[in-house]
PDB file of C-alpha atoms in Angstrom:
ATOM      1  CA  MET D   1     106.620  70.914  56.901  1.00  0.00           C
ATOM      2  CA  GLU D   2     103.124  72.107  57.752  1.00  0.00           C
ATOM      3  CA  ASN D   3     103.679  71.489  61.462  1.00  0.00           C
ATOM      4  CA  ASP D   4     107.206  72.856  61.660  1.00  0.00           C
ATOM      5  CA  PRO D   5     108.561  75.673  59.470  1.00  0.00           C
ATOM      6  CA  LYS D   6     112.100  74.245  59.478  1.00  0.00           C
ATOM      7  CA  THR D   7     113.076  72.254  56.430  1.00  0.00           C
ATOM      8  CA  THR D   8     116.126  70.394  55.161  1.00  0.00           C
ATOM      9  CA  VAL D   9     116.114  72.478  51.980  1.00  0.00           C
ATOM     10  CA  SER D  10     116.551  76.176  51.356  1.00  0.00           C
ATOM     11  CA  THR D  11     113.528  78.351  52.063  1.00  0.00           C
ATOM     12  CA  LEU D  12     114.107  79.954  48.655  1.00  0.00           C
ATOM     13  CA  THR D  13     113.301  76.685  46.861  1.00  0.00           C
ATOM     14  CA  LEU D  14     109.890  76.359  48.519  1.00  0.00           C
ATOM     15  CA  ARG D  15     106.816  77.663  46.746  1.00  0.00           C
ATOM     16  CA  PRO D  16     104.351  79.645  48.889  1.00  0.00           C
ATOM     17  CA  LEU D  17     100.653  79.004  48.527  1.00  0.00           C
ATOM     18  CA  GLY D  18      98.417  81.636  46.985  1.00  0.00           C
ATOM     19  CA  GLY D  19      97.939  84.648  49.218  1.00  0.00           C
ATOM     20  CA  GLU D  20     100.963  83.979  51.401  1.00  0.00           C
ATOM     21  CA  MET D  21     104.686  84.659  51.497  1.00  0.00           C
ATOM     22  CA  LEU D  22     107.582  82.836  53.115  1.00  0.00           C
ATOM     23  CA  LYS D  23     109.878  85.276  54.909  1.00  0.00           C
ATOM     24  CA  PRO D  24     113.299  83.860  55.830  1.00  0.00           C
ATOM     25  CA  ALA D  25     113.723  83.827  59.600  1.00  0.00           C
ATOM     26  CA  GLU D  26     116.977  85.767  59.248  1.00  0.00           C
ATOM     27  CA  LEU D  27     114.901  88.810  58.259  1.00  0.00           C
ATOM     28  CA  VAL D  28     112.459  88.588  61.157  1.00  0.00           C
ATOM     29  CA  GLU D  29     113.474  90.396  64.384  1.00  0.00           C
ATOM     30  CA  VAL D  30     116.582  92.009  62.888  1.00  0.00           C
ATOM     31  CA  ASP D  31     118.393  94.686  64.894  1.00  0.00           C
ATOM     32  CA  GLY D  32     118.588  98.153  63.392  1.00  0.00           C
ATOM     33  CA  ALA D  33     115.217  98.409  61.655  1.00  0.00           C
ATOM     34  CA  GLU D  34     113.460 100.358  64.406  1.00  0.00           C
ATOM     35  CA  LYS D  35     113.150 103.555  62.332  1.00  0.00           C
ATOM     36  CA  LEU D  36     111.402 101.859  59.434  1.00  0.00           C
ATOM     37  CA  THR D  37     107.798 102.947  58.985  1.00  0.00           C
ATOM     38  CA  LEU D  38     104.869 100.642  58.396  1.00  0.00           C
ATOM     39  CA  ASN D  39     104.949 101.543  54.692  1.00  0.00           C
ATOM     40  CA  ALA D  40     108.647 100.674  54.425  1.00  0.00           C
ATOM     41  CA  ARG D  41     108.140  97.359  56.205  1.00  0.00           C
ATOM     42  CA  ARG D  42     105.240  96.473  53.934  1.00  0.00           C
ATOM     43  CA  ALA D  43     107.235  97.409  50.846  1.00  0.00           C
ATOM     44  CA  PHE D  44     110.185  95.285  51.958  1.00  0.00           C
ATOM     45  CA  ASN D  45     107.951  92.262  52.459  1.00  0.00           C
ATOM     46  CA  LEU D  46     106.430  92.729  48.998  1.00  0.00           C
ATOM     47  CA  LEU D  47     109.890  93.036  47.438  1.00  0.00           C
ATOM     48  CA  LEU D  48     110.970  89.831  49.181  1.00  0.00           C
ATOM     49  CA  HIS D  49     107.820  88.057  48.038  1.00  0.00           C
ATOM     50  CA  ASN D  50     108.274  89.222  44.452  1.00  0.00           C
ATOM     51  CA  ALA D  51     111.891  87.986  44.391  1.00  0.00           C
ATOM     52  CA  HIS D  52     111.270  84.698  46.218  1.00  0.00           C
ATOM     53  CA  GLY D  53     112.729  81.688  44.455  1.00  0.00           C
ATOM     54  CA  PRO D  54     116.089  80.161  43.498  1.00  0.00           C
ATOM     55  CA  ASP D  55     117.162  83.322  41.633  1.00  0.00           C
ATOM     56  CA  MET D  56     117.238  85.174  44.942  1.00  0.00           C
ATOM     57  CA  ALA D  57     120.345  83.126  45.818  1.00  0.00           C
ATOM     58  CA  ILE D  58     122.267  84.660  42.899  1.00  0.00           C
ATOM     59  CA  PRO D  59     124.423  87.706  43.847  1.00  0.00           C
ATOM     60  CA  HIS D  60     123.482  90.917  42.020  1.00  0.00           C
ATOM     61  CA  GLN D  61     120.395  89.316  40.502  1.00  0.00           C
ATOM     62  CA  ARG D  62     117.977  92.070  39.494  1.00  0.00           C
ATOM     63  CA  PHE D  63     114.234  91.819  40.075  1.00  0.00           C
ATOM     64  CA  THR D  64     111.419  93.920  38.632  1.00  0.00           C
ATOM     65  CA  ILE D  65     108.023  94.721  40.100  1.00  0.00           C
ATOM     66  CA  PRO D  66     105.292  97.107  38.850  1.00  0.00           C
ATOM     67  CA  LEU D  67     104.797 100.164  41.015  1.00  0.00           C
ATOM     68  CA  THR D  68     101.097  99.337  41.117  1.00  0.00           C
ATOM     69  CA  ALA D  69     101.965  96.128  43.009  1.00  0.00           C
ATOM     70  CA  LEU D  70     103.680  98.216  45.688  1.00  0.00           C
ATOM     71  CA  LYS D  71     100.869 100.714  46.222  1.00  0.00           C
ATOM     72  CA  PHE D  72      98.848 100.294  49.332  1.00  0.00           C
ATOM     73  CA  SER D  73      96.374 102.256  51.349  1.00  0.00           C
ATOM     74  CA  HIS D  74      97.342 105.937  51.858  1.00  0.00           C
ATOM     75  CA  ALA D  75     100.717 105.574  50.116  1.00  0.00           C
ATOM     76  CA  GLY D  76     101.303 106.914  46.621  1.00  0.00           C
ATOM     77  CA  ASN D  77     104.482 106.855  44.560  1.00  0.00           C
ATOM     78  CA  GLU D  78     106.151 109.681  46.495  1.00  0.00           C
ATOM     79  CA  ARG D  79     105.724 107.915  49.802  1.00  0.00           C
ATOM     80  CA  LEU D  80     106.791 104.678  48.175  1.00  0.00           C
ATOM     81  CA  ALA D  81     110.009 106.363  47.019  1.00  0.00           C
ATOM     82  CA  GLN D  82     110.637 107.507  50.599  1.00  0.00           C
ATOM     83  CA  ALA D  83     110.104 103.950  51.835  1.00  0.00           C
ATOM     84  CA  ILE D  84     112.562 102.546  49.271  1.00  0.00           C
ATOM     85  CA  LYS D  85     115.198 105.120  50.241  1.00  0.00           C
ATOM     86  CA  SER D  86     114.807 104.254  53.912  1.00  0.00           C
ATOM     87  CA  LEU D  87     115.276 100.542  53.124  1.00  0.00           C
ATOM     88  CA  MET D  88     118.477 101.324  51.225  1.00  0.00           C
ATOM     89  CA  ARG D  89     119.793 103.409  54.130  1.00  0.00           C
ATOM     90  CA  THR D  90     118.904 100.910  56.843  1.00  0.00           C
ATOM     91  CA  ILE D  91     121.821  98.780  58.033  1.00  0.00           C
ATOM     92  CA  VAL D  92     120.677  95.816  60.096  1.00  0.00           C
ATOM     93  CA  THR D  93     122.524  93.314  62.248  1.00  0.00           C
ATOM     94  CA  ILE D  94     121.866  89.703  61.282  1.00  0.00           C
ATOM     95  CA  ARG D  95     123.135  87.045  63.651  1.00  0.00           C
ATOM     96  CA  SER D  96     123.831  83.483  62.605  1.00  0.00           C
ATOM     97  CA  PRO D  97     125.431  80.682  64.665  1.00  0.00           C
ATOM     98  CA  ASP D  98     128.937  81.443  63.375  1.00  0.00           C
ATOM     99  CA  ARG D  99     128.941  85.180  62.639  1.00  0.00           C
ATOM    100  CA  VAL D 100     127.338  88.591  62.867  1.00  0.00           C
ATOM    101  CA  GLU D 101     126.763  90.563  59.666  1.00  0.00           C
ATOM    102  CA  LEU D 102     125.979  94.260  59.178  1.00  0.00           C
ATOM    103  CA  VAL D 103     124.100  94.576  55.913  1.00  0.00           C
ATOM    104  CA  PRO D 104     121.734  96.996  54.133  1.00  0.00           C
ATOM    105  CA  LEU D 105     118.203  95.695  53.627  1.00  0.00           C
ATOM    106  CA  LEU D 106     118.080  96.764  49.980  1.00  0.00           C
ATOM    107  CA  GLY D 107     120.747  97.213  47.313  1.00  0.00           C
ATOM    108  CA  ARG D 108     120.815  99.195  44.064  1.00  0.00           C
ATOM    109  CA  THR D 109     117.327 100.233  43.021  1.00  0.00           C
ATOM    110  CA  THR D 110     115.873 101.983  39.968  1.00  0.00           C
ATOM    111  CA  ILE D 111     112.401 103.532  39.784  1.00  0.00           C
ATOM    112  CA  ALA D 112     111.252 104.050  36.180  1.00  0.00           C
ATOM    113  CA  ASP D 113     108.219 106.062  35.015  1.00  0.00           C
ATOM    114  CA  ARG D 114     107.329 106.767  38.629  1.00  0.00           C
ATOM    115  CA  LYS D 115     104.659 109.338  37.727  1.00  0.00           C
ATOM    116  CA  ASN D 116     102.352 106.987  35.846  1.00  0.00           C
ATOM    117  CA  ASP D 117     100.640 103.681  36.409  1.00  0.00           C
ATOM    118  CA  ARG D 118     102.993 101.843  34.042  1.00  0.00           C
ATOM    119  CA  GLY D 119     106.028 102.530  36.198  1.00  0.00           C
ATOM    120  CA  TYR D 120     108.153  99.799  37.669  1.00  0.00           C
ATOM    121  CA  LEU D 121     110.916  99.262  40.173  1.00  0.00           C
ATOM    122  CA  THR D 122     114.079  97.224  39.526  1.00  0.00           C
ATOM    123  CA  TYR D 123     116.134  96.201  42.530  1.00  0.00           C
ATOM    124  CA  GLU D 124     118.688  93.840  43.979  1.00  0.00           C
ATOM    125  CA  PHE D 125     119.760  92.680  47.411  1.00  0.00           C
ATOM    126  CA  ASP D 126     123.200  93.119  48.957  1.00  0.00           C
ATOM    127  CA  PRO D 127     125.502  90.154  48.117  1.00  0.00           C
ATOM    128  CA  VAL D 128     126.133  89.475  51.807  1.00  0.00           C
ATOM    129  CA  LEU D 129     122.405  89.283  52.453  1.00  0.00           C
ATOM    130  CA  VAL D 130     122.008  86.974  49.446  1.00  0.00           C
ATOM    131  CA  GLU D 131     124.679  84.684  50.861  1.00  0.00           C
ATOM    132  CA  LEU D 132     122.921  84.528  54.230  1.00  0.00           C
ATOM    133  CA  LEU D 133     119.531  83.794  52.692  1.00  0.00           C
ATOM    134  CA  ARG D 134     120.872  81.109  50.346  1.00  0.00           C
ATOM    135  CA  ASP D 135     121.107  78.611  53.200  1.00  0.00           C
ATOM    136  CA  SER D 136     118.022  79.733  55.128  1.00  0.00           C
ATOM    137  CA  GLN D 137     115.923  76.797  56.316  1.00  0.00           C
ATOM    138  CA  ILE D 138     113.524  78.494  58.750  1.00  0.00           C
ATOM    139  CA  PHE D 139     110.792  80.896  57.718  1.00  0.00           C
ATOM    140  CA  ALA D 140     107.707  82.785  58.822  1.00  0.00           C
ATOM    141  CA  LYS D 141     104.602  82.012  56.779  1.00  0.00           C
ATOM    142  CA  LEU D 142     102.804  85.342  56.361  1.00  0.00           C
ATOM    143  CA  GLN D 143      99.381  86.067  54.895  1.00  0.00           C
ATOM    144  CA  LEU D 144      99.596  88.928  52.395  1.00  0.00           C
ATOM    145  CA  ASP D 145      96.120  90.166  53.381  1.00  0.00           C
ATOM    146  CA  VAL D 146      97.278  90.576  56.986  1.00  0.00           C
ATOM    147  CA  ILE D 147     100.401  92.473  55.882  1.00  0.00           C
ATOM    148  CA  HIS D 148      98.142  94.918  54.011  1.00  0.00           C
ATOM    149  CA  ALA D 149      95.516  95.151  56.770  1.00  0.00           C
ATOM    150  CA  VAL D 150      97.520  95.909  59.913  1.00  0.00           C
ATOM    151  CA  SER D 151      97.506  99.572  60.896  1.00  0.00           C
ATOM    152  CA  SER D 152     100.806  99.899  62.797  1.00  0.00           C
ATOM    153  CA  LYS D 153     104.386  98.765  62.437  1.00  0.00           C
ATOM    154  CA  TYR D 154     104.160  97.268  65.938  1.00  0.00           C
ATOM    155  CA  ALA D 155     101.316  94.983  64.854  1.00  0.00           C
ATOM    156  CA  LEU D 156     103.189  93.939  61.709  1.00  0.00           C
ATOM    157  CA  ALA D 157     106.329  93.187  63.722  1.00  0.00           C
ATOM    158  CA  LEU D 158     104.352  91.158  66.263  1.00  0.00           C
ATOM    159  CA  TYR D 159     102.589  89.266  63.483  1.00  0.00           C
ATOM    160  CA  GLU D 160     105.955  88.256  62.030  1.00  0.00           C
ATOM    161  CA  ILE D 161     107.383  87.346  65.451  1.00  0.00           C
ATOM    162  CA  VAL D 162     104.528  84.960  66.202  1.00  0.00           C
ATOM    163  CA  ALA D 163     104.191  83.642  62.634  1.00  0.00           C
ATOM    164  CA  LYS D 164     107.835  82.553  62.787  1.00  0.00           C
ATOM    165  CA  ARG D 165     106.954  80.347  65.767  1.00  0.00           C
ATOM    166  CA  ALA D 166     103.254  79.515  65.392  1.00  0.00           C
ATOM    167  CA  ARG D 167     103.740  76.206  63.567  1.00  0.00           C
ATOM    168  CA  LEU D 168     106.550  74.886  65.711  1.00  0.00           C
ATOM    169  CA  SER D 169     105.550  71.485  67.013  1.00  0.00           C
ATOM    170  CA  TYR D 170     107.533  71.702  70.236  1.00  0.00           C
ATOM    171  CA  VAL D 171     107.275  75.326  71.456  1.00  0.00           C
ATOM    172  CA  ARG D 172     104.140  77.222  72.506  1.00  0.00           C
ATOM    173  CA  SER D 173     105.590  80.194  74.385  1.00  0.00           C
ATOM    174  CA  GLU D 174     108.757  82.244  74.753  1.00  0.00           C
ATOM    175  CA  THR D 175     110.013  84.907  77.151  1.00  0.00           C
ATOM    176  CA  PHE D 176     111.927  87.964  75.991  1.00  0.00           C
ATOM    177  CA  ASP D 177     113.870  90.586  77.902  1.00  0.00           C
ATOM    178  CA  ILE D 178     111.813  93.782  77.861  1.00  0.00           C
ATOM    179  CA  ASP D 179     114.483  95.779  75.995  1.00  0.00           C
ATOM    180  CA  GLN D 180     114.857  92.979  73.454  1.00  0.00           C
ATOM    181  CA  PHE D 181     111.101  92.842  72.917  1.00  0.00           C
ATOM    182  CA  ARG D 182     110.954  96.625  72.557  1.00  0.00           C
ATOM    183  CA  SER D 183     113.530  96.408  69.761  1.00  0.00           C
ATOM    184  CA  MET D 184     111.754  93.440  68.132  1.00  0.00           C
ATOM    185  CA  LEU D 185     108.539  95.473  67.919  1.00  0.00           C
ATOM    186  CA  GLY D 186     110.410  98.326  66.255  1.00  0.00           C
ATOM    187  CA  VAL D 187     110.186 100.865  69.081  1.00  0.00           C
ATOM    188  CA  GLU D 188     112.790 103.552  68.497  1.00  0.00           C
ATOM    189  CA  ALA D 189     115.330 104.391  71.176  1.00  0.00           C
ATOM    190  CA  GLY D 190     114.034 107.076  73.521  1.00  0.00           C
ATOM    191  CA  LYS D 191     110.350 106.438  72.743  1.00  0.00           C
ATOM    192  CA  LEU D 192     107.753 104.785  74.995  1.00  0.00           C
ATOM    193  CA  GLY D 193     110.329 104.643  77.764  1.00  0.00           C
ATOM    194  CA  THR D 194     108.061 103.444  80.563  1.00  0.00           C
ATOM    195  CA  TYR D 195     106.374 100.051  80.553  1.00  0.00           C
ATOM    196  CA  SER D 196     102.973 101.693  80.940  1.00  0.00           C
ATOM    197  CA  ASN D 197     103.478 103.688  77.726  1.00  0.00           C
ATOM    198  CA  LEU D 198     104.945 100.691  75.924  1.00  0.00           C
ATOM    199  CA  LEU D 199     101.910  98.656  76.968  1.00  0.00           C
ATOM    200  CA  LYS D 200      99.375 101.352  76.053  1.00  0.00           C
ATOM    201  CA  PHE D 201     100.747 102.431  72.671  1.00  0.00           C
ATOM    202  CA  ALA D 202     102.552  99.366  71.334  1.00  0.00           C
ATOM    203  CA  ILE D 203     102.043  96.013  73.048  1.00  0.00           C
ATOM    204  CA  ARG D 204      98.315  95.966  73.780  1.00  0.00           C
ATOM    205  CA  PRO D 205      97.159  97.482  70.435  1.00  0.00           C
ATOM    206  CA  ALA D 206      99.481  95.137  68.518  1.00  0.00           C
ATOM    207  CA  PHE D 207      98.147  92.026  70.252  1.00  0.00           C
ATOM    208  CA  GLU D 208      94.537  93.166  69.781  1.00  0.00           C
ATOM    209  CA  GLU D 209      95.039  93.704  66.062  1.00  0.00           C
ATOM    210  CA  VAL D 210      96.973  90.493  65.483  1.00  0.00           C
ATOM    211  CA  ASN D 211      94.302  88.522  67.319  1.00  0.00           C
ATOM    212  CA  ARG D 212      91.607  90.005  65.095  1.00  0.00           C
ATOM    213  CA  LEU D 213      93.364  89.414  61.788  1.00  0.00           C
ATOM    214  CA  ALA D 214      95.812  86.532  62.065  1.00  0.00           C
ATOM    215  CA  GLU D 215      95.321  82.801  61.719  1.00  0.00           C
ATOM    216  CA  PHE D 216      96.595  82.277  65.266  1.00  0.00           C
ATOM    217  CA  HIS D 217      95.856  83.489  68.783  1.00  0.00           C
ATOM    218  CA  ALA D 218      98.545  85.346  70.717  1.00  0.00           C
ATOM    219  CA  ALA D 219      98.700  86.362  74.367  1.00  0.00           C
ATOM    220  CA  PHE D 220     101.224  88.034  76.632  1.00  0.00           C
ATOM    221  CA  GLU D 221     101.983  88.629  80.271  1.00  0.00           C
ATOM    222  CA  PRO D 222     104.625  90.795  81.942  1.00  0.00           C
ATOM    223  CA  VAL D 223     107.375  89.149  83.961  1.00  0.00           C
ATOM    224  CA  LYS D 224     108.531  91.239  86.903  1.00  0.00           C
ATOM    225  CA  VAL D 225     112.079  91.474  88.160  1.00  0.00           C
ATOM    226  CA  GLY D 226     111.681  93.015  91.590  1.00  0.00           C
ATOM    227  CA  ARG D 227     109.143  95.805  91.204  1.00  0.00           C
ATOM    228  CA  LYS D 228     109.771  96.442  87.522  1.00  0.00           C
ATOM    229  CA  VAL D 229     108.704  94.581  84.424  1.00  0.00           C
ATOM    230  CA  GLY D 230     111.879  92.972  83.159  1.00  0.00           C
ATOM    231  CA  ALA D 231     110.526  90.632  80.494  1.00  0.00           C
ATOM    232  CA  ILE D 232     107.489  89.712  78.403  1.00  0.00           C
ATOM    233  CA  LYS D 233     106.191  86.186  77.977  1.00  0.00           C
ATOM    234  CA  ILE D 234     104.253  85.568  74.789  1.00  0.00           C
ATOM    235  CA  ALA D 235     102.275  82.463  73.887  1.00  0.00           C
ATOM    236  CA  TRP D 236     100.447  81.372  70.758  1.00  0.00           C
ATOM    237  CA  ALA D 237      98.124  78.760  69.295  1.00  0.00           C
ATOM    238  CA  ILE D 238      96.662  78.165  65.834  1.00  0.00           C
ATOM    239  CA  LYS D 239      93.015  79.259  65.731  1.00  0.00           C
ATOM    240  CA  SER D 240      90.170  76.817  65.335  1.00  0.00           C
ATOM    241  CA  PRO D 241      88.549  76.682  61.865  1.00  0.00           C
ATOM    242  CA  GLU D 242      85.654  78.787  63.174  1.00  0.00           C
ATOM    243  CA  ALA D 243      87.971  81.476  64.550  1.00  0.00           C
ATOM    244  CA  GLN D 244      89.972  81.509  61.325  1.00  0.00           C
ATOM    245  CA  LYS D 245      86.749  82.109  59.409  1.00  0.00           C
ATOM    246  CA  LEU D 246      86.044  85.163  61.585  1.00  0.00           C
ATOM    247  CA  ALA D 247      89.511  86.543  60.893  1.00  0.00           C
ATOM    248  CA  TYR D 248      89.059  85.920  57.169  1.00  0.00           C
ATOM    249  CA  ALA D 249      85.700  87.707  57.235  1.00  0.00           C
ATOM    250  CA  GLU D 250      87.222  90.774  58.860  1.00  0.00           C
ATOM    251  CA  LEU D 251      90.070  90.848  56.343  1.00  0.00           C
ATOM    252  CA  HIS D 252      87.580  90.726  53.481  1.00  0.00           C
ATOM    253  CA  GLY D 253      84.952  93.167  54.646  1.00  0.00           C
ATOM    254  CA  GLY D 254      82.891  90.991  56.951  1.00  0.00           C
ATOM    255  CA  PRO D 255      81.609  92.050  60.386  1.00  0.00           C
ATOM    256  CA  ALA D 256      84.455  93.349  62.520  1.00  0.00           C
ATOM    257  CA  LEU D 257      85.391  91.820  65.827  1.00  0.00           C
ATOM    258  CA  SER D 258      85.703  94.180  68.742  1.00  0.00           C
ATOM    259  CA  PRO D 259      89.153  94.359  70.362  1.00  0.00           C
ATOM    260  CA  LYS D 260      87.641  92.921  73.539  1.00  0.00           C
ATOM    261  CA  SER D 261      86.157  89.868  71.820  1.00  0.00           C
ATOM    262  CA  ALA D 262      89.295  89.314  69.773  1.00  0.00           C
ATOM    263  CA  GLN D 263      91.471  89.356  72.889  1.00  0.00           C
ATOM    264  CA  GLN D 264      89.480  86.828  74.906  1.00  0.00           C
ATOM    265  CA  PRO D 265      91.958  84.636  76.835  1.00  0.00           C
ATOM    266  CA  ILE D 266      92.498  81.090  75.660  1.00  0.00           C
ATOM    267  CA  PRO D 267      92.517  78.644  78.566  1.00  0.00           C
ATOM    268  CA  GLY D 268      96.017  77.367  79.284  1.00  0.00           C
ATOM    269  CA  LEU D 269      97.727  79.501  76.629  1.00  0.00           C
ATOM    270  CA  LEU D 270     100.057  81.213  79.098  1.00  0.00           C
ATOM    271  CA  GLU D 271     100.498  78.298  81.486  1.00  0.00           C
TER     272      GLU D 271
END
């Protein structure tokens, strides 16, 4: 399992190690989540992590989490409430081999005592989503420290995209249509319309940040169709123990890597 995140048992029955979460692959790269903010995406991951286990396969199962567990940098309870509302309003498209489902990311939710530190949130997932996740056998292994540390929703999306693939034993790169990759990163329709803007404000900063913080290297190159960029090829490799130590140090207050040093090319990564 360590070399390939596909198992013969449900992802929900696996126990993550300390400091990490297992995000079902069905919830990585979903269509329709482009408007979600970084705070909302973080909150959703924490709600998934809190609920992870066999009980998550039970329709209408309610889960409870302290509000203090959902607080993160620059986001108090009011902004958390906004994030929860946006998750409840967001309808995503989840594709499986035999069907396409339109489903809300979050079901009925109650926030109690939201104005004090003893408050808590009780929530459930939509029954259709529960049914889809019950049989999930592929997952992205995510480090909770990285989820908290990234500074943009594009970096968080990229981290999840690569983490879903980083431990595959038979794949080291993948090419995506440029519009597909734009959606995967969470770029809203009508924003960053040119490739130069997409590169400047989303792709390059996301790769730089992921390379500084994650346990793997990631690289990209544009693929031209005629004179225009029509696709993006991304490649990845697990970092050496020394490089992982540098990433750990930055996550925990050690000396920061410069974007330039973090983005040094890895020989053969994009070959």
